[in-house]
mmCIF file of C-alpha atoms in Angstrom:
data_model
loop_
_atom_site.group_PDB
_atom_site.id
_atom_site.type_symbol
_atom_site.label_atom_id
_atom_site.label_comp_id
_atom_site.label_asym_id
_atom_site.label_seq_id
_atom_site.Cartn_x
_atom_site.Cartn_y
_atom_site.Cartn_z
ATOM 1 C CA MET A 1 -21.406 14.823 46.114
ATOM 2 C CA ASN A 2 -24.442 15.665 44.129
ATOM 3 C CA SER A 3 -22.907 18.974 43.115
ATOM 4 C CA ASP A 4 -19.659 17.235 41.873
ATOM 5 C CA LYS A 5 -21.741 14.825 39.694
ATOM 6 C CA SER A 6 -23.740 17.833 38.261
ATOM 7 C CA SER A 7 -20.632 19.678 37.494
ATOM 8 C CA SER A 8 -19.181 16.579 35.802
ATOM 9 C CA ALA A 9 -22.142 16.093 33.818
ATOM 10 C CA ALA A 10 -22.253 19.830 32.759
ATOM 11 C CA HIS A 11 -18.557 19.666 31.452
ATOM 12 C CA PRO A 12 -18.058 16.252 29.873
ATOM 13 C CA VAL A 13 -14.545 15.389 28.705
ATOM 14 C CA THR A 14 -14.387 15.277 25.052
ATOM 15 C CA VAL A 15 -12.603 12.257 23.673
ATOM 16 C CA ARG A 16 -11.432 12.774 20.133
ATOM 17 C CA GLU A 17 -11.816 9.789 17.732
ATOM 18 C CA THR A 18 -8.668 8.398 16.497
ATOM 19 C CA ARG A 19 -7.819 9.227 12.920
ATOM 20 C CA HIS A 20 -6.301 6.693 10.468
ATOM 21 C CA ILE A 21 -4.162 7.993 7.691
ATOM 22 C CA LEU A 22 -1.972 6.537 4.986
ATOM 23 C CA GLY A 23 0.536 8.713 3.090
ATOM 24 C CA LEU A 24 0.973 7.987 -0.760
ATOM 25 C CA SER A 25 4.307 9.011 -2.238
ATOM 26 C CA GLY A 26 3.625 7.723 -5.713
ATOM 27 C CA GLY A 27 5.906 4.854 -4.888
ATOM 28 C CA LYS A 28 5.328 0.996 -5.055
ATOM 29 C CA ASP A 29 5.172 0.320 -1.388
ATOM 30 C CA SER A 30 2.686 2.987 -0.231
ATOM 31 C CA ALA A 31 0.469 2.279 -3.250
ATOM 32 C CA ALA A 32 0.415 -1.497 -2.494
ATOM 33 C CA LEU A 33 -0.293 -0.991 1.096
ATOM 34 C CA ALA A 34 -3.440 1.242 0.247
ATOM 35 C CA ILE A 35 -4.547 -1.544 -2.050
ATOM 36 C CA TYR A 36 -3.807 -4.341 0.342
ATOM 37 C CA LEU A 37 -5.734 -2.672 3.254
ATOM 38 C CA LYS A 38 -8.596 -2.208 0.851
ATOM 39 C CA GLN A 39 -8.667 -5.788 -0.273
ATOM 40 C CA GLN A 40 -8.297 -6.812 3.606
ATOM 41 C CA ASP A 41 -11.468 -4.775 4.152
ATOM 42 C CA ARG A 42 -9.309 -2.551 6.613
ATOM 43 C CA ALA A 43 -9.601 0.771 4.756
ATOM 44 C CA LYS A 44 -13.051 2.119 5.652
ATOM 45 C CA ARG A 45 -11.587 4.733 8.157
ATOM 46 C CA ILE A 46 -8.436 5.567 6.278
ATOM 47 C CA GLU A 47 -7.722 8.841 4.979
ATOM 48 C CA TYR A 48 -5.255 8.909 2.104
ATOM 49 C CA PHE A 49 -3.028 11.980 1.495
ATOM 50 C CA PHE A 50 -0.139 12.975 -0.657
ATOM 51 C CA CYS A 51 2.392 15.841 0.102
ATOM 52 C CA ASP A 52 2.724 17.789 -3.010
ATOM 53 C CA THR A 53 5.911 19.851 -3.541
ATOM 54 C CA GLY A 54 4.935 20.803 -7.131
ATOM 55 C CA ALA A 55 8.114 19.184 -8.337
ATOM 56 C CA GLU A 56 7.061 15.640 -8.751
ATOM 57 C CA LEU A 57 7.457 13.626 -11.890
ATOM 58 C CA PRO A 58 4.371 13.723 -14.325
ATOM 59 C CA GLU A 59 4.237 10.012 -13.926
ATOM 60 C CA VAL A 60 3.541 10.358 -10.163
ATOM 61 C CA TYR A 61 0.561 12.601 -10.654
ATOM 62 C CA GLU A 62 -0.836 10.194 -13.268
ATOM 63 C CA TYR A 63 -0.378 7.378 -11.058
ATOM 64 C CA LEU A 64 -2.039 8.950 -8.154
ATOM 65 C CA ASP A 65 -5.176 9.451 -10.366
ATOM 66 C CA ARG A 66 -5.148 5.913 -11.306
ATOM 67 C CA LEU A 67 -4.834 4.778 -7.568
ATOM 68 C CA GLU A 68 -7.557 7.300 -6.501
ATOM 69 C CA ASP A 69 -9.915 5.569 -9.106
ATOM 70 C CA TYR A 70 -9.147 2.069 -7.646
ATOM 71 C CA LEU A 71 -9.484 3.133 -4.015
ATOM 72 C CA ASP A 72 -12.649 4.992 -4.749
ATOM 73 C CA LYS A 73 -11.803 7.525 -2.075
ATOM 74 C CA PRO A 74 -10.067 10.910 -2.520
ATOM 75 C CA ILE A 75 -6.420 11.390 -1.954
ATOM 76 C CA VAL A 76 -5.984 14.671 -0.107
ATOM 77 C CA ARG A 77 -3.394 16.771 -1.713
ATOM 78 C CA LEU A 78 -1.306 18.634 0.946
ATOM 79 C CA SER A 79 0.936 21.512 0.294
ATOM 80 C CA SER A 80 3.087 23.989 1.999
ATOM 81 C CA GLY A 81 1.356 26.715 0.084
ATOM 82 C CA ARG A 82 4.694 27.837 -1.547
ATOM 83 C CA ASP A 83 6.692 26.458 -4.411
ATOM 84 C CA PHE A 84 10.317 25.128 -4.263
ATOM 85 C CA ASP A 85 11.852 28.338 -5.438
ATOM 86 C CA HIS A 86 10.199 30.252 -2.540
ATOM 87 C CA HIS A 87 11.711 27.861 0.153
ATOM 88 C CA LEU A 88 15.110 27.774 -1.605
ATOM 89 C CA LYS A 89 15.333 31.667 -1.247
ATOM 90 C CA ARG A 90 14.333 31.170 2.556
ATOM 91 C CA PHE A 91 17.420 28.890 2.789
ATOM 92 C CA ASN A 92 19.672 31.370 1.213
ATOM 93 C CA ASN A 93 19.692 29.438 -2.065
ATOM 94 C CA PHE A 94 21.487 26.414 -0.495
ATOM 95 C CA LEU A 95 20.244 23.326 -2.189
ATOM 96 C CA PRO A 96 18.818 20.577 0.018
ATOM 97 C CA ALA A 97 21.323 17.680 0.525
ATOM 98 C CA PRO A 98 21.360 14.395 2.548
ATOM 99 C CA HIS A 99 22.732 16.402 5.564
ATOM 100 C CA ALA A 100 20.241 19.201 5.141
ATOM 101 C CA ARG A 101 16.799 17.869 3.988
ATOM 102 C CA TRP A 102 14.916 21.183 4.497
ATOM 103 C CA CYS A 103 12.891 20.253 1.526
ATOM 104 C CA THR A 104 11.351 17.151 3.328
ATOM 105 C CA ARG A 105 10.817 18.924 6.607
ATOM 106 C CA VAL A 106 9.259 22.113 5.092
ATOM 107 C CA MET A 107 7.364 20.699 1.988
ATOM 108 C CA LYS A 108 6.456 17.137 3.269
ATOM 109 C CA LEU A 109 6.621 16.909 7.173
ATOM 110 C CA GLU A 110 5.044 20.338 8.065
ATOM 111 C CA PRO A 111 1.973 20.056 5.822
ATOM 112 C CA LEU A 112 1.373 16.502 7.255
ATOM 113 C CA GLU A 113 1.581 17.631 10.886
ATOM 114 C CA ALA A 114 -0.609 20.568 10.054
ATOM 115 C CA TYR A 115 -3.166 18.275 8.444
ATOM 116 C CA VAL A 116 -3.371 15.941 11.534
ATOM 117 C CA GLY A 117 -2.987 18.653 14.113
ATOM 118 C CA ASP A 118 -3.311 17.391 17.749
ATOM 119 C CA ASP A 119 -5.788 14.574 16.769
ATOM 120 C CA PRO A 120 -4.788 11.109 17.861
ATOM 121 C CA CYS A 121 -3.663 9.385 14.820
ATOM 122 C CA VAL A 122 -2.483 6.093 13.467
ATOM 123 C CA SER A 123 -0.254 6.320 10.394
ATOM 124 C CA TYR A 124 0.102 3.253 8.015
ATOM 125 C CA ILE A 125 3.652 2.906 6.806
ATOM 126 C CA GLY A 126 4.644 0.625 3.855
ATOM 127 C CA ILE A 127 7.791 -0.737 5.250
ATOM 128 C CA ARG A 128 7.906 -4.348 4.161
ATOM 129 C CA ALA A 129 8.794 -7.618 6.009
ATOM 130 C CA ASP A 130 11.938 -8.018 3.984
ATOM 131 C CA GLU A 131 13.375 -4.518 4.848
ATOM 132 C CA GLN A 132 15.933 -3.678 7.438
ATOM 133 C CA ARG A 133 14.988 -0.083 8.045
ATOM 134 C CA GLY A 134 13.066 1.583 10.828
ATOM 135 C CA GLY A 135 12.236 5.125 11.726
ATOM 136 C CA TYR A 136 9.235 7.144 11.268
ATOM 137 C CA ILE A 137 8.215 10.306 9.640
ATOM 138 C CA SER A 138 7.065 12.313 12.616
ATOM 139 C CA HIS A 139 8.019 12.654 16.290
ATOM 140 C CA LYS A 140 4.686 14.182 17.361
ATOM 141 C CA PRO A 141 3.398 11.954 20.274
ATOM 142 C CA ASN A 142 -0.230 11.941 18.858
ATOM 143 C CA ILE A 143 0.872 10.134 15.670
ATOM 144 C CA LYS A 144 1.564 6.533 16.000
ATOM 145 C CA ALA A 145 2.942 4.323 13.293
ATOM 146 C CA ALA A 146 1.535 1.010 12.247
ATOM 147 C CA TYR A 147 3.349 -1.402 9.925
ATOM 148 C CA PRO A 148 0.867 -3.868 8.321
ATOM 149 C CA PHE A 149 3.253 -5.385 5.925
ATOM 150 C CA VAL A 150 5.819 -6.176 8.512
ATOM 151 C CA GLU A 151 2.994 -7.696 10.763
ATOM 152 C CA ASP A 152 1.540 -9.831 7.841
ATOM 153 C CA GLY A 153 5.034 -11.003 6.238
ATOM 154 C CA ILE A 154 4.432 -9.047 3.099
ATOM 155 C CA VAL A 155 7.750 -8.909 0.979
ATOM 156 C CA ARG A 156 8.772 -7.245 -2.305
ATOM 157 C CA ALA A 157 7.439 -9.963 -4.629
ATOM 158 C CA ASP A 158 4.099 -9.562 -2.895
ATOM 159 C CA VAL A 159 4.132 -5.805 -3.501
ATOM 160 C CA PHE A 160 4.635 -6.334 -7.096
ATOM 161 C CA ARG A 161 1.941 -8.945 -7.298
ATOM 162 C CA ILE A 162 -0.528 -6.562 -5.698
ATOM 163 C CA LEU A 163 0.274 -3.860 -8.062
ATOM 164 C CA GLU A 164 0.260 -5.918 -11.247
ATOM 165 C CA ASP A 165 -3.033 -7.386 -10.358
ATOM 166 C CA THR A 166 -4.567 -3.982 -9.896
ATOM 167 C CA VAL A 167 -3.307 -0.609 -11.011
ATOM 168 C CA GLY A 168 0.058 -1.572 -12.389
ATOM 169 C CA VAL A 169 3.579 -0.546 -11.383
ATOM 170 C CA PRO A 170 4.466 3.268 -11.711
ATOM 171 C CA GLU A 171 6.003 3.997 -15.015
ATOM 172 C CA TYR A 172 9.066 5.739 -13.676
ATOM 173 C CA TYR A 173 10.462 2.435 -12.177
ATOM 174 C CA ARG A 174 11.742 1.669 -15.761
ATOM 175 C CA TRP A 175 14.566 4.120 -15.035
ATOM 176 C CA ARG A 176 14.362 5.379 -11.503
ATOM 177 C CA SER A 177 14.428 3.463 -8.053
ATOM 178 C CA ARG A 178 12.424 6.040 -6.124
ATOM 179 C CA SER A 179 9.483 8.418 -6.130
ATOM 180 C CA GLY A 180 9.843 12.109 -5.017
ATOM 181 C CA CYS A 181 11.015 15.262 -6.640
ATOM 182 C CA TYR A 182 12.489 15.213 -10.235
ATOM 183 C CA PHE A 183 15.674 16.729 -8.677
ATOM 184 C CA CYS A 184 15.839 14.378 -5.718
ATOM 185 C CA PHE A 185 19.447 14.536 -4.448
ATOM 186 C CA PHE A 186 19.377 10.816 -3.539
ATOM 187 C CA GLN A 187 19.188 9.810 -7.110
ATOM 188 C CA ARG A 188 22.020 7.570 -8.380
ATOM 189 C CA ARG A 189 23.902 8.924 -11.501
ATOM 190 C CA ASP A 190 22.385 6.414 -13.789
ATOM 191 C CA GLU A 191 18.894 7.736 -12.490
ATOM 192 C CA TRP A 192 19.858 11.359 -13.490
ATOM 193 C CA LEU A 193 20.674 9.972 -16.898
ATOM 194 C CA GLY A 194 17.199 8.423 -16.893
ATOM 195 C CA LEU A 195 15.775 11.750 -16.188
ATOM 196 C CA ALA A 196 17.689 13.389 -19.023
ATOM 197 C CA ASP A 197 16.424 10.723 -21.297
ATOM 198 C CA ASN A 198 12.777 10.734 -20.226
ATOM 199 C CA HIS A 199 12.246 14.356 -19.228
ATOM 200 C CA GLU A 200 14.825 16.450 -20.879
ATOM 201 C CA GLU A 201 13.113 19.674 -19.868
ATOM 202 C CA LEU A 202 13.055 18.677 -16.228
ATOM 203 C CA PHE A 203 16.736 17.666 -16.314
ATOM 204 C CA GLU A 204 17.575 21.160 -17.821
ATOM 205 C CA ARG A 205 15.536 22.770 -15.239
ATOM 206 C CA ALA A 206 17.341 20.963 -12.456
ATOM 207 C CA LYS A 207 20.593 22.170 -13.997
ATOM 208 C CA GLN A 208 19.636 25.771 -13.593
ATOM 209 C CA TYR A 209 19.604 25.332 -9.824
ATOM 210 C CA GLU A 210 23.248 24.347 -9.749
ATOM 211 C CA LYS A 211 25.712 27.316 -8.939
ATOM 212 C CA ILE A 212 29.419 27.918 -8.645
ATOM 213 C CA ASP A 213 30.423 30.689 -6.252
ATOM 214 C CA PRO A 214 32.783 32.966 -8.268
ATOM 215 C CA GLN A 215 34.736 34.043 -5.259
ATOM 216 C CA THR A 216 35.428 30.764 -3.578
ATOM 217 C CA GLY A 217 34.875 28.400 -6.611
ATOM 218 C CA LYS A 218 32.665 26.317 -4.284
ATOM 219 C CA ARG A 219 30.083 24.308 -6.340
ATOM 220 C CA PHE A 220 26.572 23.745 -5.253
ATOM 221 C CA THR A 221 25.365 20.643 -7.264
ATOM 222 C CA TRP A 222 22.802 17.944 -6.949
ATOM 223 C CA VAL A 223 25.346 15.235 -7.283
ATOM 224 C CA GLN A 224 28.318 15.189 -4.849
ATOM 225 C CA GLY A 225 31.386 15.874 -6.866
ATOM 226 C CA ALA A 226 29.938 16.530 -10.078
ATOM 227 C CA THR A 227 27.635 18.902 -12.079
ATOM 228 C CA LEU A 228 24.816 17.469 -14.081
ATOM 229 C CA ASP A 229 26.701 18.429 -17.254
ATOM 230 C CA GLU A 230 29.567 16.301 -15.910
ATOM 231 C CA VAL A 231 27.193 13.428 -15.272
ATOM 232 C CA LEU A 232 26.110 13.491 -18.848
ATOM 233 C CA ALA A 233 29.773 13.621 -19.983
ATOM 234 C CA GLN A 234 30.448 10.416 -17.882
ATOM 235 C CA ARG A 235 27.434 8.532 -19.435
ATOM 236 C CA ASP A 236 29.359 5.639 -20.815
ATOM 237 C CA GLN A 237 31.113 4.937 -17.628
ATOM 238 C CA ILE A 238 27.881 5.302 -15.472
ATOM 239 C CA GLU A 239 25.984 3.001 -17.786
ATOM 240 C CA ARG A 240 28.709 0.288 -17.739
ATOM 241 C CA THR A 241 28.897 0.439 -13.975
ATOM 242 C CA ALA A 242 25.147 0.176 -13.591
ATOM 243 C CA ALA A 243 24.964 -2.723 -16.037
ATOM 244 C CA ALA A 244 28.018 -4.568 -14.044
ATOM 245 C CA ASN A 245 25.996 -3.925 -10.878
ATOM 246 C CA ARG A 246 22.963 -5.500 -12.150
ATOM 247 C CA LYS A 247 24.760 -8.468 -13.639
ATOM 248 C CA ASN A 248 26.501 -9.068 -10.303
ATOM 249 C CA ASP A 249 23.274 -8.939 -8.428
ATOM 250 C CA GLY A 250 21.874 -11.591 -10.771
ATOM 251 C CA VAL A 251 19.090 -9.467 -11.787
ATOM 252 C CA ALA A 252 16.567 -10.879 -14.244
ATOM 253 C CA THR A 253 13.926 -8.088 -14.530
ATOM 254 C CA TRP A 254 13.740 -4.352 -14.066
ATOM 255 C CA GLN A 255 11.684 -4.757 -10.960
ATOM 256 C CA ASN A 256 14.348 -6.669 -9.082
ATOM 257 C CA ALA A 257 16.976 -4.205 -10.457
ATOM 258 C CA MET A 258 15.399 -1.514 -8.169
ATOM 259 C CA LEU A 259 17.481 -1.007 -5.196
ATOM 260 C CA ASP A 260 15.655 -0.153 -2.139
ATOM 261 C CA ASP A 261 16.215 3.306 -0.706
ATOM 262 C CA ASP A 262 18.418 3.018 2.283
ATOM 263 C CA GLU A 263 17.901 4.317 5.787
ATOM 264 C CA ARG A 264 19.151 7.766 4.810
ATOM 265 C CA THR A 265 16.182 8.554 2.808
ATOM 266 C CA CYS A 266 12.812 9.909 4.280
ATOM 267 C CA LEU A 267 9.938 7.431 4.367
ATOM 268 C CA ILE A 268 7.391 10.079 3.418
ATOM 269 C CA CYS A 269 9.193 10.639 0.155
ATOM 270 C CA THR A 270 10.188 7.136 -0.998
ATOM 271 C CA LEU A 271 7.775 4.435 0.092
#
Protein backbone atom coordinates (compact mmCIF):
# COMPACT_ATOMS: atom_id res chain seq x y z
CA MET A 1 0.00 0.00 0.00
CA ASN A 2 2.81 2.38 0.88
CA SER A 3 4.40 1.70 -2.51
CA ASP A 4 1.19 2.60 -4.32
CA LYS A 5 0.90 5.88 -2.43
CA SER A 6 4.51 6.78 -3.20
CA SER A 7 3.97 6.03 -6.87
CA SER A 8 0.86 8.21 -6.97
CA ALA A 9 2.63 11.07 -5.27
CA ALA A 10 5.56 10.81 -7.65
CA HIS A 11 3.30 11.02 -10.71
CA PRO A 12 0.46 13.41 -9.87
CA VAL A 13 -2.36 13.83 -12.38
CA THR A 14 -2.17 17.22 -14.05
CA VAL A 15 -5.51 19.02 -14.05
CA ARG A 16 -5.58 21.75 -16.66
CA GLU A 17 -7.38 24.94 -15.74
CA THR A 18 -10.46 25.70 -17.80
CA ARG A 19 -9.97 28.56 -20.23
CA HIS A 20 -12.67 31.13 -20.90
CA ILE A 21 -12.79 32.65 -24.40
CA LEU A 22 -14.99 35.08 -26.29
CA GLY A 23 -14.78 35.41 -30.03
CA LEU A 24 -15.29 38.89 -31.49
CA SER A 25 -16.43 39.14 -35.09
CA GLY A 26 -16.66 42.91 -35.30
CA GLY A 27 -20.43 42.53 -35.03
CA LYS A 28 -22.84 44.03 -32.54
CA ASP A 29 -23.74 40.99 -30.43
CA SER A 30 -20.26 39.69 -29.60
CA ALA A 31 -19.08 43.25 -28.89
CA ALA A 32 -22.03 43.89 -26.59
CA LEU A 33 -21.44 40.57 -24.82
CA ALA A 34 -17.80 41.43 -24.13
CA ILE A 35 -18.84 44.80 -22.71
CA TYR A 36 -21.72 43.29 -20.74
CA LEU A 37 -19.50 40.68 -19.06
CA LYS A 38 -16.96 43.37 -18.18
CA GLN A 39 -19.69 45.53 -16.66
CA GLN A 40 -20.90 42.50 -14.70
CA ASP A 41 -17.36 41.95 -13.42
CA ARG A 42 -17.33 38.54 -15.09
CA ALA A 43 -14.51 39.15 -17.57
CA LYS A 44 -11.35 38.74 -15.51
CA ARG A 45 -10.50 35.29 -16.90
CA ILE A 46 -11.81 35.82 -20.42
CA GLU A 47 -9.48 35.71 -23.43
CA TYR A 48 -10.74 37.71 -26.42
CA PHE A 49 -9.93 36.61 -29.94
CA PHE A 50 -10.70 37.58 -33.52
CA CYS A 51 -10.28 35.26 -36.51
CA ASP A 52 -8.82 37.49 -39.19
CA THR A 53 -9.30 36.41 -42.80
CA GLY A 54 -7.51 39.48 -44.12
CA ALA A 55 -10.68 40.31 -46.07
CA GLU A 56 -12.64 42.12 -43.39
CA LEU A 57 -14.12 45.57 -43.89
CA PRO A 58 -11.92 48.49 -42.75
CA GLU A 59 -14.68 49.42 -40.30
CA VAL A 60 -14.29 46.04 -38.59
CA TYR A 61 -10.60 46.59 -37.84
CA GLU A 62 -11.30 50.12 -36.61
CA TYR A 63 -14.08 48.86 -34.35
CA LEU A 64 -11.93 46.12 -32.87
CA ASP A 65 -9.30 48.71 -31.94
CA ARG A 66 -11.95 50.81 -30.22
CA LEU A 67 -13.32 47.78 -28.40
CA GLU A 68 -9.85 46.70 -27.30
CA ASP A 69 -9.31 50.10 -25.70
CA TYR A 70 -12.59 49.84 -23.79
CA LEU A 71 -11.99 46.28 -22.60
CA ASP A 72 -8.43 47.20 -21.57
CA LYS A 73 -7.36 43.75 -22.68
CA PRO A 74 -5.73 42.51 -25.87
CA ILE A 75 -7.85 40.91 -28.58
CA VAL A 76 -5.76 38.05 -29.93
CA ARG A 77 -5.73 38.09 -33.73
CA LEU A 78 -5.90 34.54 -35.07
CA SER A 79 -5.12 33.63 -38.67
CA SER A 80 -4.81 30.61 -40.91
CA GLY A 81 -1.43 32.01 -41.96
CA ARG A 82 -2.51 32.25 -45.61
CA ASP A 83 -4.68 34.72 -47.48
CA PHE A 84 -7.98 34.03 -49.21
CA ASP A 85 -6.38 33.70 -52.65
CA HIS A 86 -4.13 30.89 -51.40
CA HIS A 87 -7.10 28.95 -50.03
CA LEU A 88 -9.14 29.63 -53.16
CA LYS A 89 -6.48 27.84 -55.22
CA ARG A 90 -6.56 24.93 -52.77
CA PHE A 91 -10.26 24.55 -53.51
CA ASN A 92 -9.79 24.61 -57.28
CA ASN A 93 -10.96 28.23 -57.56
CA PHE A 94 -14.47 27.36 -56.41
CA LEU A 95 -15.92 30.33 -54.60
CA PRO A 96 -17.30 29.58 -51.14
CA ALA A 97 -21.09 29.39 -51.01
CA PRO A 98 -23.85 28.56 -48.50
CA HIS A 99 -23.54 24.86 -49.32
CA ALA A 100 -19.70 24.94 -49.37
CA ARG A 101 -18.47 27.21 -46.60
CA TRP A 102 -14.83 26.26 -46.80
CA CYS A 103 -13.81 29.82 -45.97
CA THR A 104 -15.39 29.61 -42.52
CA ARG A 105 -13.89 26.21 -41.79
CA VAL A 106 -10.37 26.96 -42.99
CA MET A 107 -10.02 30.63 -42.05
CA LYS A 108 -12.13 30.82 -38.91
CA LEU A 109 -12.75 27.47 -37.23
CA GLU A 110 -9.38 25.82 -37.74
CA PRO A 111 -7.38 28.78 -36.33
CA LEU A 112 -9.74 28.90 -33.34
CA GLU A 113 -9.41 25.19 -32.61
CA ALA A 114 -5.63 25.37 -32.96
CA TYR A 115 -5.62 28.27 -30.49
CA VAL A 116 -7.64 26.32 -27.92
CA GLY A 117 -5.91 23.00 -28.54
CA ASP A 118 -7.07 20.29 -26.13
CA ASP A 119 -7.52 22.64 -23.18
CA PRO A 120 -10.89 22.51 -21.43
CA CYS A 121 -12.62 25.67 -22.55
CA VAL A 122 -15.82 27.65 -22.12
CA SER A 123 -16.68 29.78 -25.14
CA TYR A 124 -19.11 32.66 -24.57
CA ILE A 125 -21.53 33.13 -27.47
CA GLY A 126 -23.55 36.29 -28.14
CA ILE A 127 -26.90 34.71 -29.05
CA ARG A 128 -29.66 36.85 -27.54
CA ALA A 129 -32.75 35.84 -25.61
CA ASP A 130 -35.01 37.04 -28.46
CA GLU A 131 -33.35 34.87 -31.11
CA GLN A 132 -34.49 31.50 -32.34
CA ARG A 133 -31.20 30.05 -33.50
CA GLY A 134 -29.00 27.46 -31.95
CA GLY A 135 -25.89 25.61 -32.91
CA TYR A 136 -22.29 26.20 -32.03
CA ILE A 137 -19.08 26.99 -33.79
CA SER A 138 -17.14 23.87 -32.80
CA HIS A 139 -17.85 20.21 -32.20
CA LYS A 140 -14.67 19.61 -30.19
CA PRO A 141 -15.69 17.98 -26.88
CA ASN A 142 -13.34 20.15 -24.83
CA ILE A 143 -15.07 23.36 -25.99
CA LYS A 144 -18.34 24.06 -24.21
CA ALA A 145 -20.69 26.91 -25.10
CA ALA A 146 -22.15 29.47 -22.70
CA TYR A 147 -24.97 31.89 -23.60
CA PRO A 148 -25.07 34.73 -21.03
CA PHE A 149 -27.56 36.83 -23.01
CA VAL A 150 -30.01 33.95 -23.16
CA GLU A 151 -29.56 33.22 -19.45
CA ASP A 152 -30.01 36.88 -18.46
CA GLY A 153 -32.84 37.75 -20.88
CA ILE A 154 -30.82 40.26 -22.94
CA VAL A 155 -32.60 41.22 -26.19
CA ARG A 156 -31.80 43.35 -29.24
CA ALA A 157 -32.75 46.67 -27.65
CA ASP A 158 -30.45 45.89 -24.73
CA VAL A 159 -27.57 45.18 -27.12
CA PHE A 160 -27.94 48.59 -28.78
CA ARG A 161 -28.21 50.30 -25.41
CA ILE A 162 -24.99 48.62 -24.22
CA LEU A 163 -23.14 49.70 -27.35
CA GLU A 164 -24.52 53.23 -27.56
CA ASP A 165 -23.56 53.83 -23.92
CA THR A 166 -19.96 52.71 -24.50
CA VAL A 167 -18.12 52.19 -27.80
CA GLY A 168 -20.95 52.92 -30.23
CA VAL A 169 -22.42 50.77 -32.99
CA PRO A 170 -20.18 49.54 -35.85
CA GLU A 171 -20.30 52.00 -38.74
CA TYR A 172 -21.01 49.42 -41.40
CA TYR A 173 -24.46 48.72 -39.95
CA ARG A 174 -25.61 51.84 -41.81
CA TRP A 175 -25.70 49.70 -44.95
CA ARG A 176 -24.98 46.09 -43.98
CA SER A 177 -26.61 43.62 -41.59
CA ARG A 178 -23.59 41.47 -40.83
CA SER A 179 -19.89 41.51 -40.07
CA GLY A 180 -17.52 39.24 -41.93
CA CYS A 181 -15.62 39.41 -45.20
CA TYR A 182 -16.40 42.17 -47.66
CA PHE A 183 -17.35 39.54 -50.26
CA CYS A 184 -19.53 37.46 -47.90
CA PHE A 185 -21.91 35.39 -50.04
CA PHE A 186 -24.66 35.78 -47.44
CA GLN A 187 -25.02 39.47 -48.25
CA ARG A 188 -28.37 40.60 -49.61
CA ARG A 189 -28.36 42.35 -52.96
CA ASP A 190 -28.99 45.74 -51.34
CA GLU A 191 -25.94 45.10 -49.14
CA TRP A 192 -23.81 44.50 -52.22
CA LEU A 193 -25.02 47.91 -53.41
CA GLY A 194 -23.94 49.29 -50.04
CA LEU A 195 -20.48 47.83 -50.58
CA ALA A 196 -20.31 49.44 -54.02
CA ASP A 197 -21.32 52.82 -52.57
CA ASN A 198 -19.09 52.73 -49.49
CA HIS A 199 -16.08 50.73 -50.70
CA GLU A 200 -15.98 50.84 -54.46
CA GLU A 201 -12.48 49.36 -54.57
CA LEU A 202 -13.58 46.31 -52.55
CA PHE A 203 -16.64 45.87 -54.75
CA GLU A 204 -14.40 45.90 -57.83
CA ARG A 205 -12.05 43.44 -56.17
CA ALA A 206 -14.97 41.10 -55.42
CA LYS A 207 -15.99 41.26 -59.08
CA GLN A 208 -12.60 39.95 -60.13
CA TYR A 209 -13.28 36.65 -58.37
CA GLU A 210 -16.36 35.94 -60.48
CA LYS A 211 -15.80 33.65 -63.45
CA ILE A 212 -17.67 32.18 -66.39
CA ASP A 213 -16.54 28.80 -67.71
CA PRO A 214 -16.00 29.37 -71.47
CA GLN A 215 -16.75 25.73 -72.29
CA THR A 216 -19.87 25.14 -70.22
CA GLY A 217 -21.06 28.68 -69.71
CA LYS A 218 -21.43 27.95 -65.98
CA ARG A 219 -21.12 31.07 -63.88
CA PHE A 220 -19.32 31.26 -60.56
CA THR A 221 -20.73 34.33 -58.86
CA TRP A 222 -21.14 35.66 -55.32
CA VAL A 223 -24.89 36.17 -55.74
CA GLN A 224 -27.02 33.26 -56.84
CA GLY A 225 -28.27 33.87 -60.35
CA ALA A 226 -26.49 37.18 -60.97
CA THR A 227 -23.07 38.70 -61.43
CA LEU A 228 -22.18 41.77 -59.40
CA ASP A 229 -22.42 43.86 -62.56
CA GLU A 230 -25.98 42.59 -62.98
CA VAL A 231 -26.72 43.49 -59.38
CA LEU A 232 -25.59 47.04 -60.11
CA ALA A 233 -27.83 47.14 -63.17
CA GLN A 234 -30.78 46.10 -60.98
CA ARG A 235 -30.19 48.90 -58.47
CA ASP A 236 -33.55 50.65 -58.85
CA GLN A 237 -35.54 47.47 -58.40
CA ILE A 238 -33.39 46.26 -55.51
CA GLU A 239 -33.67 49.55 -53.67
CA ARG A 240 -37.44 49.71 -54.17
CA THR A 241 -37.82 46.18 -52.81
CA ALA A 242 -35.60 46.92 -49.81
CA ALA A 243 -37.54 50.11 -49.04
CA ALA A 244 -40.86 48.24 -49.30
CA ASN A 245 -39.61 45.55 -46.94
CA ARG A 246 -38.57 48.14 -44.38
CA LYS A 247 -41.93 49.87 -44.67
CA ASN A 248 -43.84 46.61 -44.27
CA ASP A 249 -41.83 45.79 -41.17
CA GLY A 250 -42.78 49.13 -39.64
CA VAL A 251 -39.13 50.09 -39.36
CA ALA A 252 -38.42 53.39 -37.69
CA THR A 253 -34.63 53.36 -37.41
CA TRP A 254 -31.74 51.82 -39.27
CA GLN A 255 -30.91 49.71 -36.22
CA ASN A 256 -34.28 48.01 -36.34
CA ALA A 257 -33.99 47.66 -40.11
CA MET A 258 -31.19 45.17 -39.65
CA LEU A 259 -32.40 41.65 -40.19
CA ASP A 260 -30.76 39.06 -37.97
CA ASP A 261 -28.66 36.52 -39.79
CA ASP A 262 -30.62 33.31 -40.09
CA GLU A 263 -29.52 29.87 -38.99
CA ARG A 264 -27.63 29.25 -42.22
CA THR A 265 -24.85 31.63 -41.30
CA CYS A 266 -21.94 30.72 -39.08
CA LEU A 267 -21.97 32.17 -35.59
CA ILE A 268 -18.25 32.87 -35.56
CA CYS A 269 -18.64 35.18 -38.59
CA THR A 270 -21.80 37.07 -37.76
CA LEU A 271 -22.35 37.57 -34.06
